[in-house]
PDB file of C-alpha atoms and ligand atoms in Angstrom:
ATOM      1  CA  MET A   1     167.562 132.246 103.999  1.00 83.00           C
ATOM      2  CA  ALA A   2     167.468 131.302 107.679  1.00 94.00           C
ATOM      3  CA  PHE A   3     164.457 132.017 109.761  1.00 98.00           C
ATOM      4  CA  THR A   4     164.305 130.350 113.143  1.00 98.00           C
ATOM      5  CA  ILE A   5     161.306 129.851 115.394  1.00 98.00           C
ATOM      6  CA  ALA A   6     162.361 129.010 118.935  1.00 98.00           C
ATOM      7  CA  ILE A   7     159.750 127.373 121.184  1.00 98.00           C
ATOM      8  CA  ASP A   8     160.575 126.680 124.782  1.00 98.00           C
ATOM      9  CA  GLY A   9     158.618 125.729 127.866  1.00 98.00           C
ATOM     10  CA  PRO A  10     158.097 123.075 130.607  1.00 98.00           C
ATOM     11  CA  ALA A  11     157.042 119.497 130.191  1.00 97.00           C
ATOM     12  CA  ALA A  12     153.783 118.823 128.297  1.00 98.00           C
ATOM     13  CA  SER A  13     152.941 122.536 127.928  1.00 98.00           C
ATOM     14  CA  GLY A  14     152.162 121.949 124.256  1.00 98.00           C
ATOM     15  CA  LYS A  15     155.541 122.934 122.656  1.00 98.00           C
ATOM     16  CA  GLY A  16     155.675 120.020 120.301  1.00 98.00           C
ATOM     17  CA  THR A  17     152.148 120.379 119.115  1.00 98.00           C
ATOM     18  CA  ILE A  18     152.621 124.045 118.298  1.00 98.00           C
ATOM     19  CA  ALA A  19     156.087 123.385 116.721  1.00 98.00           C
ATOM     20  CA  ARG A  20     154.824 120.679 114.413  1.00 98.00           C
ATOM     21  CA  GLN A  21     151.888 122.822 113.227  1.00 98.00           C
ATOM     22  CA  LEU A  22     154.067 125.844 112.692  1.00 98.00           C
ATOM     23  CA  ALA A  23     156.530 123.786 110.666  1.00 98.00           C
ATOM     24  CA  ALA A  24     153.738 122.419 108.460  1.00 98.00           C
ATOM     25  CA  ARG A  25     152.163 125.835 108.004  1.00 98.00           C
ATOM     26  CA  PHE A  26     155.368 127.651 106.982  1.00 97.00           C
ATOM     27  CA  GLY A  27     157.162 124.754 105.330  1.00 98.00           C
ATOM     28  CA  TYR A  28     159.994 124.796 107.858  1.00 98.00           C
ATOM     29  CA  ALA A  29     162.007 121.852 109.155  1.00 98.00           C
ATOM     30  CA  HIS A  30     161.209 120.790 112.768  1.00 98.00           C
ATOM     31  CA  LEU A  31     163.521 119.501 115.515  1.00 98.00           C
ATOM     32  CA  ASP A  32     162.191 118.216 118.822  1.00 98.00           C
ATOM     33  CA  THR A  33     165.384 118.774 120.858  1.00 98.00           C
ATOM     34  CA  GLY A  34     163.892 116.869 123.829  1.00 98.00           C
ATOM     35  CA  LEU A  35     164.385 113.710 121.802  1.00 98.00           C
ATOM     36  CA  LEU A  36     168.135 114.247 121.808  1.00 98.00           C
ATOM     37  CA  TYR A  37     168.200 114.270 125.629  1.00 98.00           C
ATOM     38  CA  ARG A  38     165.723 111.435 125.819  1.00 98.00           C
ATOM     39  CA  ALA A  39     167.924 109.313 123.489  1.00 98.00           C
ATOM     40  CA  VAL A  40     170.937 110.018 125.765  1.00 98.00           C
ATOM     41  CA  GLY A  41     168.849 109.418 128.883  1.00 98.00           C
ATOM     42  CA  LYS A  42     167.660 106.025 127.590  1.00 98.00           C
ATOM     43  CA  GLN A  43     171.179 104.913 126.863  1.00 98.00           C
ATOM     44  CA  MET A  44     172.203 105.929 130.406  1.00 98.00           C
ATOM     45  CA  LEU A  45     169.416 103.715 131.759  1.00 98.00           C
ATOM     46  CA  ASP A  46     170.925 100.950 129.651  1.00 97.00           C
ATOM     47  CA  GLY A  47     174.230 101.407 131.463  1.00 98.00           C
ATOM     48  CA  ARG A  48     176.085 103.595 128.992  1.00 98.00           C
ATOM     49  CA  ASP A  49     178.095 106.632 129.987  1.00 98.00           C
ATOM     50  CA  PRO A  50     175.902 109.699 129.045  1.00 98.00           C
ATOM     51  CA  LEU A  51     178.771 111.693 127.621  1.00 98.00           C
ATOM     52  CA  ASP A  52     179.805 108.861 125.309  1.00 98.00           C
ATOM     53  CA  ALA A  53     176.216 108.483 124.276  1.00 98.00           C
ATOM     54  CA  ALA A  54     175.782 112.199 123.526  1.00 98.00           C
ATOM     55  CA  GLN A  55     179.023 112.265 121.520  1.00 98.00           C
ATOM     56  CA  ALA A  56     178.087 109.289 119.389  1.00 97.00           C
ATOM     57  CA  LEU A  57     174.346 110.039 118.989  1.00 97.00           C
ATOM     58  CA  THR A  58     172.913 108.839 115.645  1.00 96.00           C
ATOM     59  CA  PRO A  59     169.677 109.723 113.837  1.00 94.00           C
ATOM     60  CA  GLU A  60     168.530 106.149 114.513  1.00 95.00           C
ATOM     61  CA  ASP A  61     168.957 106.635 118.313  1.00 96.00           C
ATOM     62  CA  VAL A  62     166.747 109.735 118.162  1.00 96.00           C
ATOM     63  CA  ALA A  63     164.126 108.087 116.007  1.00 94.00           C
ATOM     64  CA  GLY A  64     164.164 104.983 118.243  1.00 86.00           C
ATOM     65  CA  GLU A  65     161.314 103.357 120.104  1.00 89.00           C
ATOM     66  CA  GLY A  66     160.649 103.807 123.813  1.00 93.00           C
ATOM     67  CA  LEU A  67     161.750 107.441 124.191  1.00 97.00           C
ATOM     68  CA  ARG A  68     158.381 108.839 125.328  1.00 95.00           C
ATOM     69  CA  THR A  69     158.074 107.194 128.661  1.00 94.00           C
ATOM     70  CA  ASN A  70     158.130 108.796 132.086  1.00 93.00           C
ATOM     71  CA  ALA A  71     161.324 106.974 133.131  1.00 95.00           C
ATOM     72  CA  VAL A  72     163.170 108.143 130.018  1.00 97.00           C
ATOM     73  CA  GLY A  73     161.886 111.735 130.569  1.00 97.00           C
ATOM     74  CA  GLN A  74     163.348 111.732 134.026  1.00 97.00           C
ATOM     75  CA  ALA A  75     166.633 110.281 132.792  1.00 98.00           C
ATOM     76  CA  ALA A  76     166.659 112.943 130.045  1.00 98.00           C
ATOM     77  CA  SER A  77     166.290 115.662 132.605  1.00 98.00           C
ATOM     78  CA  ARG A  78     169.183 114.230 134.655  1.00 98.00           C
ATOM     79  CA  VAL A  79     171.627 113.949 131.742  1.00 98.00           C
ATOM     80  CA  ALA A  80     170.406 117.427 130.570  1.00 98.00           C
ATOM     81  CA  ALA A  81     171.957 118.928 133.702  1.00 98.00           C
ATOM     82  CA  LEU A  82     175.405 117.786 132.689  1.00 98.00           C
ATOM     83  CA  PRO A  83     177.231 120.649 130.923  1.00 98.00           C
ATOM     84  CA  GLU A  84     179.410 118.274 128.835  1.00 98.00           C
ATOM     85  CA  VAL A  85     176.316 116.469 127.510  1.00 98.00           C
ATOM     86  CA  ARG A  86     174.701 119.816 126.551  1.00 98.00           C
ATOM     87  CA  LYS A  87     177.914 120.877 124.845  1.00 98.00           C
ATOM     88  CA  ALA A  88     178.069 117.713 122.858  1.00 98.00           C
ATOM     89  CA  LEU A  89     174.597 118.395 121.418  1.00 98.00           C
ATOM     90  CA  LEU A  90     175.109 122.105 120.729  1.00 98.00           C
ATOM     91  CA  ASP A  91     176.664 122.284 117.256  1.00 98.00           C
ATOM     92  CA  PHE A  92     174.064 120.008 115.682  1.00 98.00           C
ATOM     93  CA  GLN A  93     171.207 122.077 117.137  1.00 98.00           C
ATOM     94  CA  ARG A  94     172.808 125.363 116.097  1.00 98.00           C
ATOM     95  CA  ALA A  95     173.393 124.216 112.549  1.00 98.00           C
ATOM     96  CA  PHE A  96     169.814 122.921 112.345  1.00 98.00           C
ATOM     97  CA  ALA A  97     168.455 126.249 113.615  1.00 98.00           C
ATOM     98  CA  ARG A  98     170.255 128.267 110.970  1.00 97.00           C
ATOM     99  CA  ARG A  99     169.672 125.913 108.018  1.00 97.00           C
ATOM    100  CA  ASP A 100     168.361 127.455 104.789  1.00 96.00           C
ATOM    101  CA  GLY A 101     164.582 127.375 104.381  1.00 96.00           C
ATOM    102  CA  GLY A 102     163.536 127.985 107.967  1.00 98.00           C
ATOM    103  CA  ALA A 103     163.504 125.892 111.099  1.00 98.00           C
ATOM    104  CA  VAL A 104     161.342 125.329 114.163  1.00 98.00           C
ATOM    105  CA  LEU A 105     163.029 123.954 117.287  1.00 98.00           C
ATOM    106  CA  ASP A 106     161.277 123.147 120.567  1.00 98.00           C
ATOM    107  CA  GLY A 107     162.988 122.547 123.902  1.00 98.00           C
ATOM    108  CA  ARG A 108     164.094 124.417 127.054  1.00 98.00           C
ATOM    109  CA  ASP A 109     167.008 126.627 125.908  1.00 98.00           C
ATOM    110  CA  ILE A 110     166.371 127.332 122.223  1.00 98.00           C
ATOM    111  CA  GLY A 111     165.670 131.037 122.513  1.00 98.00           C
ATOM    112  CA  THR A 112     168.306 131.612 125.228  1.00 98.00           C
ATOM    113  CA  VAL A 113     171.261 129.426 124.295  1.00 98.00           C
ATOM    114  CA  ILE A 114     170.897 127.499 121.016  1.00 98.00           C
ATOM    115  CA  CYS A 115     169.590 130.376 118.923  1.00 98.00           C
ATOM    116  CA  PRO A 116     169.449 133.679 120.798  1.00 98.00           C
ATOM    117  CA  GLU A 117     169.151 135.342 117.315  1.00 98.00           C
ATOM    118  CA  ALA A 118     165.962 133.467 116.508  1.00 98.00           C
ATOM    119  CA  GLU A 119     163.496 135.704 114.611  1.00 98.00           C
ATOM    120  CA  ALA A 120     160.509 134.469 116.559  1.00 98.00           C
ATOM    121  CA  LYS A 121     160.525 133.148 120.163  1.00 98.00           C
ATOM    122  CA  ILE A 122     157.607 131.687 121.955  1.00 98.00           C
ATOM    123  CA  PHE A 123     157.493 130.482 125.626  1.00 98.00           C
ATOM    124  CA  VAL A 124     154.653 127.962 126.135  1.00 98.00           C
ATOM    125  CA  ILE A 125     153.296 127.446 129.623  1.00 98.00           C
ATOM    126  CA  ALA A 126     150.308 125.836 131.285  1.00 98.00           C
ATOM    127  CA  SER A 127     149.490 124.976 134.898  1.00 98.00           C
ATOM    128  CA  PRO A 128     151.224 121.829 136.275  1.00 98.00           C
ATOM    129  CA  GLU A 129     147.886 120.107 136.779  1.00 98.00           C
ATOM    130  CA  THR A 130     146.760 120.779 133.215  1.00 98.00           C
ATOM    131  CA  ARG A 131     150.088 119.517 131.874  1.00 98.00           C
ATOM    132  CA  ALA A 132     149.940 116.342 134.032  1.00 98.00           C
ATOM    133  CA  GLU A 133     146.362 115.699 132.877  1.00 98.00           C
ATOM    134  CA  ARG A 134     147.315 115.985 129.178  1.00 98.00           C
ATOM    135  CA  ARG A 135     150.465 113.915 129.594  1.00 98.00           C
ATOM    136  CA  HIS A 136     148.695 111.273 131.669  1.00 98.00           C
ATOM    137  CA  LYS A 137     146.018 110.861 128.945  1.00 98.00           C
ATOM    138  CA  GLU A 138     148.692 110.648 126.332  1.00 97.00           C
ATOM    139  CA  LEU A 139     150.639 107.930 128.160  1.00 96.00           C
ATOM    140  CA  VAL A 140     147.571 105.873 129.095  1.00 97.00           C
ATOM    141  CA  GLU A 141     146.438 106.049 125.438  1.00 97.00           C
ATOM    142  CA  ALA A 142     149.924 104.763 124.396  1.00 95.00           C
ATOM    143  CA  GLY A 143     149.437 101.763 126.670  1.00 95.00           C
ATOM    144  CA  HIS A 144     151.419 102.869 129.774  1.00 94.00           C
ATOM    145  CA  ASP A 145     150.039 102.002 133.203  1.00 95.00           C
ATOM    146  CA  LEU A 146     150.525 104.916 135.622  1.00 96.00           C
ATOM    147  CA  SER A 147     148.450 107.209 137.735  1.00 98.00           C
ATOM    148  CA  TYR A 148     147.732 110.963 137.309  1.00 98.00           C
ATOM    149  CA  ASP A 149     149.538 111.551 140.664  1.00 98.00           C
ATOM    150  CA  GLU A 150     152.683 109.883 139.358  1.00 97.00           C
ATOM    151  CA  VAL A 151     152.651 112.062 136.228  1.00 98.00           C
ATOM    152  CA  LEU A 152     152.031 115.201 138.305  1.00 98.00           C
ATOM    153  CA  ALA A 153     154.950 114.309 140.605  1.00 98.00           C
ATOM    154  CA  ASP A 154     157.121 113.766 137.514  1.00 97.00           C
ATOM    155  CA  VAL A 155     156.114 117.142 136.037  1.00 98.00           C
ATOM    156  CA  HIS A 156     156.975 118.926 139.306  1.00 98.00           C
ATOM    157  CA  GLU A 157     160.299 117.133 139.629  1.00 97.00           C
ATOM    158  CA  ARG A 158     161.401 117.862 136.085  1.00 97.00           C
ATOM    159  CA  ASP A 159     160.224 121.479 136.327  1.00 97.00           C
ATOM    160  CA  GLU A 160     162.390 122.057 139.372  1.00 98.00           C
ATOM    161  CA  ARG A 161     165.446 120.263 137.931  1.00 97.00           C
ATOM    162  CA  ASP A 162     165.179 121.998 134.540  1.00 97.00           C
ATOM    163  CA  MET A 163     164.644 125.480 136.061  1.00 98.00           C
ATOM    164  CA  GLY A 164     167.211 125.021 138.813  1.00 98.00           C
ATOM    165  CA  ARG A 165     170.220 123.764 136.849  1.00 98.00           C
ATOM    166  CA  ALA A 166     173.234 126.087 136.425  1.00 97.00           C
ATOM    167  CA  ASP A 167     173.722 125.382 132.727  1.00 97.00           C
ATOM    168  CA  ALA A 168     171.009 126.548 130.298  1.00 97.00           C
ATOM    169  CA  PRO A 169     168.142 126.579 132.854  1.00 98.00           C
ATOM    170  CA  LEU A 170     164.595 126.647 131.565  1.00 98.00           C
ATOM    171  CA  LYS A 171     163.475 130.320 131.408  1.00 98.00           C
ATOM    172  CA  PRO A 172     161.911 132.635 128.838  1.00 98.00           C
ATOM    173  CA  ALA A 173     164.245 134.686 126.700  1.00 98.00           C
ATOM    174  CA  ALA A 174     163.789 138.406 127.352  1.00 98.00           C
ATOM    175  CA  ASP A 175     162.234 138.829 123.887  1.00 98.00           C
ATOM    176  CA  ALA A 176     160.006 135.778 123.954  1.00 98.00           C
ATOM    177  CA  VAL A 177     156.189 135.944 123.691  1.00 98.00           C
ATOM    178  CA  THR A 178     154.524 133.797 126.348  1.00 98.00           C
ATOM    179  CA  ILE A 179     151.448 131.728 125.395  1.00 98.00           C
ATOM    180  CA  ASP A 180     149.579 130.216 128.353  1.00 98.00           C
ATOM    181  CA  THR A 181     147.692 127.137 126.976  1.00 98.00           C
ATOM    182  CA  THR A 182     145.891 126.252 130.311  1.00 98.00           C
ATOM    183  CA  ALA A 183     142.630 127.458 128.999  1.00 98.00           C
ATOM    184  CA  LEU A 184     143.295 127.205 125.256  1.00 98.00           C
ATOM    185  CA  GLY A 185     142.438 124.398 122.905  1.00 97.00           C
ATOM    186  CA  ILE A 186     145.087 123.272 120.442  1.00 98.00           C
ATOM    187  CA  ASP A 187     143.672 125.305 117.492  1.00 98.00           C
ATOM    188  CA  GLU A 188     143.571 128.472 119.560  1.00 98.00           C
ATOM    189  CA  ALA A 189     147.088 128.003 120.961  1.00 98.00           C
ATOM    190  CA  VAL A 190     148.400 127.364 117.378  1.00 98.00           C
ATOM    191  CA  ALA A 191     146.521 130.415 116.078  1.00 98.00           C
ATOM    192  CA  ARG A 192     148.289 132.613 118.663  1.00 98.00           C
ATOM    193  CA  ALA A 193     151.663 131.155 117.759  1.00 98.00           C
ATOM    194  CA  ILE A 194     150.989 131.729 114.032  1.00 98.00           C
ATOM    195  CA  ALA A 195     150.175 135.367 114.869  1.00 98.00           C
ATOM    196  CA  VAL A 196     153.556 135.737 116.653  1.00 98.00           C
ATOM    197  CA  VAL A 197     155.438 134.297 113.687  1.00 98.00           C
ATOM    198  CA  GLU A 198     153.469 136.360 111.116  1.00 98.00           C
ATOM    199  CA  ALA A 199     154.371 139.529 113.092  1.00 98.00           C
ATOM    200  CA  ALA A 200     158.068 138.535 113.087  1.00 97.00           C
ATOM    201  CA  ARG A 201     158.047 137.740 109.339  1.00 94.00           C
ATOM    202  CA  GLY A 202     156.669 141.243 108.732  1.00 89.00           C
TER     203      GLY A 202
HETATM  204  N1  LIG B 301     146.196 123.494 123.943  1.00 58.63           N
HETATM  205  C1  LIG B 301     146.028 122.217 124.197  1.00 58.63           C
HETATM  206  N2  LIG B 301     144.866 121.725 124.683  1.00 58.63           N
HETATM  207  C2  LIG B 301     144.681 120.411 124.954  1.00 58.63           C
HETATM  208  N3  LIG B 301     145.646 119.517 124.775  1.00 58.63           N
HETATM  209  C3  LIG B 301     146.849 119.882 124.307  1.00 58.63           C
HETATM  210  C4  LIG B 301     147.101 121.228 124.023  1.00 58.63           C
HETATM  211  N4  LIG B 301     148.384 121.334 123.576  1.00 58.63           N
HETATM  212  C5  LIG B 301     148.897 120.023 123.614  1.00 58.63           C
HETATM  213  N5  LIG B 301     147.958 119.173 124.039  1.00 58.63           N
HETATM  214  C6  LIG B 301     148.114 117.741 124.222  1.00 58.63           C
HETATM  215  O1  LIG B 301     148.927 117.615 125.393  1.00 58.63           O
HETATM  216  C7  LIG B 301     149.949 116.597 125.244  1.00 58.63           C
HETATM  217  C8  LIG B 301     151.311 117.176 125.379  1.00 58.63           C
HETATM  218  O2  LIG B 301     151.546 118.097 124.260  1.00 58.63           O
HETATM  219  P1  LIG B 301     152.978 118.199 123.648  1.00 58.63           P
HETATM  220  O3  LIG B 301     152.830 119.150 122.465  1.00 58.63           O
HETATM  221  O4  LIG B 301     153.597 116.859 123.363  1.00 58.63           O
HETATM  222  O5  LIG B 301     153.806 119.000 124.808  1.00 58.63           O
HETATM  223  P2  LIG B 301     155.379 119.237 124.959  1.00 58.63           P
HETATM  224  O6  LIG B 301     155.985 119.120 123.632  1.00 58.63           O
HETATM  225  O7  LIG B 301     155.423 120.615 125.587  1.00 58.63           O
HETATM  226  O8  LIG B 301     155.799 118.153 125.928  1.00 58.63           O
HETATM  227  C9  LIG B 301     149.659 115.963 123.863  1.00 58.63           C
HETATM  228  O9  LIG B 301     148.810 114.842 124.053  1.00 58.63           O
HETATM  229  C10 LIG B 301     148.895 117.027 123.125  1.00 58.63           C
HETATM  230  O10 LIG B 301     148.031 116.563 122.175  1.00 58.63           O
HETATM  231  N1  LIG B 302     166.414 121.898 124.661  1.00 58.63           N
HETATM  232  C1  LIG B 302     166.162 120.975 125.594  1.00 58.63           C
HETATM  233  C2  LIG B 302     165.205 119.956 125.461  1.00 58.63           C
HETATM  234  C3  LIG B 302     164.997 119.060 126.501  1.00 58.63           C
HETATM  235  N2  LIG B 302     165.789 119.180 127.656  1.00 58.63           N
HETATM  236  C4  LIG B 302     165.673 118.098 128.715  1.00 58.63           C
HETATM  237  O1  LIG B 302     165.125 116.965 128.250  1.00 58.63           O
HETATM  238  C5  LIG B 302     163.959 116.563 129.050  1.00 58.63           C
HETATM  239  C6  LIG B 302     162.945 115.956 128.112  1.00 58.63           C
HETATM  240  O2  LIG B 302     162.508 116.962 127.232  1.00 58.63           O
HETATM  241  P1  LIG B 302     161.142 116.881 126.358  1.00 58.63           P
HETATM  242  O3  LIG B 302     161.011 118.137 125.662  1.00 58.63           O
HETATM  243  O4  LIG B 302     161.197 115.600 125.585  1.00 58.63           O
HETATM  244  O5  LIG B 302     160.076 116.664 127.487  1.00 58.63           O
HETATM  245  P2  LIG B 302     158.480 117.028 127.375  1.00 58.63           P
HETATM  246  O6  LIG B 302     158.321 118.509 127.461  1.00 58.63           O
HETATM  247  O7  LIG B 302     157.996 116.478 126.079  1.00 58.63           O
HETATM  248  O8  LIG B 302     157.898 116.239 128.549  1.00 58.63           O
HETATM  249  C7  LIG B 302     163.546 117.904 129.715  1.00 58.63           C
HETATM  250  O9  LIG B 302     162.943 117.633 131.018  1.00 58.63           O
HETATM  251  C8  LIG B 302     164.877 118.617 129.850  1.00 58.63           C
HETATM  252  O10 LIG B 302     165.513 118.275 131.062  1.00 58.63           O
HETATM  253  C9  LIG B 302     166.690 120.165 127.773  1.00 58.63           C
HETATM  254  O11 LIG B 302     167.366 120.290 128.801  1.00 58.63           O
HETATM  255  N3  LIG B 302     166.856 121.098 126.766  1.00 58.63           N
END
C-alpha cells in the first residue's frame, strides 16, 4: 500500500537528514529530488541543453560525483525554474511517491505539486544564518574552499529564486506541519518528524 511522506523546505534546512532517518525508521524508500535538479544543472554547466538533460536523465547521472557543490546548487535552482524541465521530471517522482511499501521524498514542491495527496507533509525551516553555517561546515569538511559569507549569499539567492518562480514555487502546503530546526539538534528534529508521521499513520 502507498504511504507518502512529503518533506519540503529551503536549502540546508535539514530536509535530507530528516527524510533519510524517517525512511530508515519506517522502512520506506527515499528520494532526494534535489539530486534530479542538481544532475540537470551540472549537465547545463557542462554545456548541455537542460531540457535534453532532464528528458534523458539516468540513475547514473543522479548518483554521480560532484553534485553537492555550491555552483551545481545554483545551476540546479536555475534549471528548476524552467517549466519544461520540471515537467520532464514529474512522472518519475509521482510514480516513486505512490510506490507500494511507502516513500519519503524531500524537495521544494513534494507536498504541493508532486504528491498533494501525501499522507504526511512536513515543511522544514531554519534561519538563513543557521542554514548557511551548517552548509558551510558540510562543504568545508568535504574539502571545498569557500567562505561562510559566500554560502550565506548562495542561500539567500536560491531562497529568492525558489520562492519567486511561477512554476511550483517553494511554499508550505496548506496541510503541512512546519518544523523549525534553528534551535533543534538533529535527534530532536527527527523526533518531531516521527511524531507527525505516527499521527498520520493513526
Ligand atoms: N537539526 C540540525 N542541527 C544541526 N545540524 C543539522 C540539523 N539538521 C541538519 N543538519 C546538518 O546540516 C547540513 C544540511 O542538512 P541537510 O539535511 O543536508 O539539509 P537539506 O536536505 O535541507 O539541504 C548537514 O550537514 C546536516 O548534517
Ligand atoms: N523538488 C525540488 C527539489 C529541488 N529543487 C531545486 O533544486 C535546487 C537544489 O535542491 P537541493 O534540495 O539539492 O538543495 P539543498 O536544499 O540540499 O541545498 C533547489 O535550490 C531548487 O531550485 C526544486 O526546484 N524542486
